[in-house]
mmCIF file with all atom_site columns, C-alpha atoms in Angstrom:
data_model
loop_
_atom_site.group_PDB
_atom_site.id
_atom_site.type_symbol
_atom_site.label_atom_id
_atom_site.label_alt_id
_atom_site.label_comp_id
_atom_site.label_asym_id
_atom_site.label_entity_id
_atom_site.label_seq_id
_atom_site.pdbx_PDB_ins_code
_atom_site.Cartn_x
_atom_site.Cartn_y
_atom_site.Cartn_z
_atom_site.occupancy
_atom_site.B_iso_or_equiv
_atom_site.pdbx_formal_charge
_atom_site.auth_seq_id
_atom_site.auth_comp_id
_atom_site.auth_asym_id
_atom_site.auth_atom_id
_atom_site.pdbx_PDB_model_num
ATOM 1  C CA . UNK A 1 1  ? 28.156 15.888 -225.594 1.00 0.00 ? 163 UNK A CA 1
ATOM 2  C CA . UNK A 1 2  ? 28.160 18.963 -223.374 1.00 0.00 ? 164 UNK A CA 1
ATOM 3  C CA . UNK A 1 3  ? 24.377 18.884 -223.049 1.00 0.00 ? 165 UNK A CA 1
ATOM 4  C CA . UNK A 1 4  ? 24.407 15.403 -221.526 1.00 0.00 ? 166 UNK A CA 1
ATOM 5  C CA . UNK A 1 5  ? 26.600 16.611 -218.685 1.00 0.00 ? 167 UNK A CA 1
ATOM 6  C CA . UNK A 1 6  ? 24.019 19.224 -217.724 1.00 0.00 ? 168 UNK A CA 1
ATOM 7  C CA . UNK A 1 7  ? 21.236 16.647 -217.880 1.00 0.00 ? 169 UNK A CA 1
ATOM 8  C CA . UNK A 1 8  ? 23.116 14.415 -215.420 1.00 0.00 ? 170 UNK A CA 1
ATOM 9  C CA . UNK A 1 9  ? 23.759 17.371 -213.118 1.00 0.00 ? 171 UNK A CA 1
ATOM 10 C CA . UNK A 1 10 ? 20.063 18.301 -213.192 1.00 0.00 ? 172 UNK A CA 1
ATOM 11 C CA . UNK A 1 11 ? 19.054 14.693 -212.520 1.00 0.00 ? 173 UNK A CA 1
ATOM 12 C CA . UNK A 1 12 ? 21.428 14.489 -209.571 1.00 0.00 ? 174 UNK A CA 1
ATOM 13 C CA . UNK A 1 13 ? 20.123 17.713 -208.049 1.00 0.00 ? 175 UNK A CA 1
ATOM 14 C CA . UNK A 1 14 ? 16.489 16.716 -208.475 1.00 0.00 ? 176 UNK A CA 1
ATOM 15 C CA . UNK A 1 15 ? 17.152 13.269 -207.009 1.00 0.00 ? 177 UNK A CA 1
ATOM 16 C CA . UNK A 1 16 ? 18.896 14.814 -204.014 1.00 0.00 ? 178 UNK A CA 1
ATOM 17 C CA . UNK A 1 17 ? 15.980 17.179 -203.387 1.00 0.00 ? 179 UNK A CA 1
ATOM 18 C CA . UNK A 1 18 ? 13.522 14.290 -203.718 1.00 0.00 ? 180 UNK A CA 1
ATOM 19 C CA . UNK A 1 19 ? 15.421 12.163 -201.189 1.00 0.00 ? 181 UNK A CA 1
ATOM 20 C CA . UNK A 1 20 ? 15.619 15.048 -198.697 1.00 0.00 ? 182 UNK A CA 1
ATOM 21 C CA . UNK A 1 21 ? 11.892 15.741 -199.036 1.00 0.00 ? 183 UNK A CA 1
ATOM 22 C CA . UNK A 1 22 ? 11.072 12.048 -198.627 1.00 0.00 ? 184 UNK A CA 1
ATOM 23 C CA . UNK A 1 23 ? 13.163 11.868 -195.444 1.00 0.00 ? 185 UNK A CA 1
ATOM 24 C CA . UNK A 1 24 ? 11.473 14.979 -194.078 1.00 0.00 ? 186 UNK A CA 1
ATOM 25 C CA . UNK A 1 25 ? 8.037  13.542 -194.825 1.00 0.00 ? 187 UNK A CA 1
ATOM 26 C CA . UNK A 1 26 ? 8.917  10.196 -193.229 1.00 0.00 ? 188 UNK A CA 1
ATOM 27 C CA . UNK A 1 27 ? 10.637 11.514 -190.122 1.00 0.00 ? 189 UNK A CA 1
ATOM 28 C CA . UNK A 1 28 ? 8.851  14.867 -189.877 1.00 0.00 ? 190 UNK A CA 1
ATOM 29 C CA . UNK A 1 29 ? 6.183  13.765 -187.366 1.00 0.00 ? 191 UNK A CA 1
ATOM 30 C CA . UNK A 1 30 ? 8.913  12.493 -185.013 1.00 0.00 ? 192 UNK A CA 1
ATOM 31 C CA . UNK A 1 31 ? 10.482 15.942 -184.749 1.00 0.00 ? 193 UNK A CA 1
ATOM 32 C CA . UNK A 1 32 ? 8.622  17.946 -182.130 1.00 0.00 ? 194 UNK A CA 1
ATOM 33 C CA . UNK A 1 33 ? 8.980  21.684 -181.716 1.00 0.00 ? 195 UNK A CA 1
ATOM 34 C CA . UNK A 1 34 ? 10.572 21.449 -178.262 1.00 0.00 ? 196 UNK A CA 1
ATOM 35 C CA . UNK A 1 35 ? 13.544 19.430 -179.489 1.00 0.00 ? 197 UNK A CA 1
ATOM 36 C CA . UNK A 1 36 ? 14.097 21.831 -182.388 1.00 0.00 ? 198 UNK A CA 1
ATOM 37 C CA . UNK A 1 37 ? 13.927 24.857 -180.083 1.00 0.00 ? 199 UNK A CA 1
ATOM 38 C CA . UNK A 1 38 ? 16.302 23.278 -177.567 1.00 0.00 ? 200 UNK A CA 1
ATOM 39 C CA . UNK A 1 39 ? 18.749 22.516 -180.378 1.00 0.00 ? 201 UNK A CA 1
ATOM 40 C CA . UNK A 1 40 ? 18.595 26.119 -181.579 1.00 0.00 ? 202 UNK A CA 1
ATOM 41 C CA . UNK A 1 41 ? 19.138 27.386 -178.033 1.00 0.00 ? 203 UNK A CA 1
ATOM 42 C CA . UNK A 1 42 ? 22.017 24.968 -177.561 1.00 0.00 ? 204 UNK A CA 1
ATOM 43 C CA . UNK A 1 43 ? 23.721 26.111 -180.750 1.00 0.00 ? 205 UNK A CA 1
ATOM 44 C CA . UNK A 1 44 ? 23.259 29.776 -179.815 1.00 0.00 ? 206 UNK A CA 1
ATOM 45 C CA . UNK A 1 45 ? 24.668 29.127 -176.341 1.00 0.00 ? 207 UNK A CA 1
ATOM 46 C CA . UNK A 1 46 ? 27.758 27.470 -177.805 1.00 0.00 ? 208 UNK A CA 1
ATOM 47 C CA . UNK A 1 47 ? 28.210 30.275 -180.312 1.00 0.00 ? 209 UNK A CA 1
ATOM 48 C CA . UNK A 1 48 ? 30.079 33.363 -179.198 1.00 0.00 ? 210 UNK A CA 1
ATOM 49 C CA . UNK A 1 49 ? 27.898 35.503 -181.446 1.00 0.00 ? 211 UNK A CA 1
ATOM 50 C CA . UNK A 1 50 ? 30.679 36.257 -183.900 1.00 0.00 ? 212 UNK A CA 1
ATOM 51 C CA . UNK A 1 51 ? 29.784 33.537 -186.376 1.00 0.00 ? 213 UNK A CA 1
ATOM 52 C CA . UNK A 1 52 ? 27.452 33.837 -189.339 1.00 0.00 ? 214 UNK A CA 1
ATOM 53 C CA . UNK A 1 53 ? 23.814 32.920 -188.497 1.00 0.00 ? 215 UNK A CA 1
ATOM 54 C CA . UNK A 1 54 ? 23.659 30.665 -191.567 1.00 0.00 ? 216 UNK A CA 1
ATOM 55 C CA . UNK A 1 55 ? 26.320 28.458 -190.001 1.00 0.00 ? 217 UNK A CA 1
ATOM 56 C CA . UNK A 1 56 ? 24.136 27.959 -186.938 1.00 0.00 ? 218 UNK A CA 1
ATOM 57 C CA . UNK A 1 57 ? 21.216 27.004 -189.161 1.00 0.00 ? 219 UNK A CA 1
ATOM 58 C CA . UNK A 1 58 ? 23.381 24.492 -191.025 1.00 0.00 ? 220 UNK A CA 1
ATOM 59 C CA . UNK A 1 59 ? 24.454 23.054 -187.667 1.00 0.00 ? 221 UNK A CA 1
ATOM 60 C CA . UNK A 1 60 ? 20.855 22.676 -186.514 1.00 0.00 ? 222 UNK A CA 1
ATOM 61 C CA . UNK A 1 61 ? 19.818 21.036 -189.783 1.00 0.00 ? 223 UNK A CA 1
ATOM 62 C CA . UNK A 1 62 ? 22.834 18.742 -189.613 1.00 0.00 ? 224 UNK A CA 1
ATOM 63 C CA . UNK A 1 63 ? 22.011 17.690 -186.058 1.00 0.00 ? 225 UNK A CA 1
ATOM 64 C CA . UNK A 1 64 ? 18.396 17.029 -187.013 1.00 0.00 ? 226 UNK A CA 1
ATOM 65 C CA . UNK A 1 65 ? 19.385 14.921 -190.008 1.00 0.00 ? 227 UNK A CA 1
ATOM 66 C CA . UNK A 1 66 ? 22.083 12.975 -188.178 1.00 0.00 ? 228 UNK A CA 1
ATOM 67 C CA . UNK A 1 67 ? 19.954 12.492 -185.078 1.00 0.00 ? 229 UNK A CA 1
#
């Protein structure tokens, strides 16, 4: 029974990755480089520089996904 749990976990992860890739393929052409760069600059301006850079990246990705 323990093996089935891992199969479901693997299926969930692969489905999540597939959905994210599909969204990126569908909405990718609508994201131009200027908007991404302005978002990165905006996040860096709001950041005091003491936070972890990965957090800024997560914020940028979150803003892109949420619109």
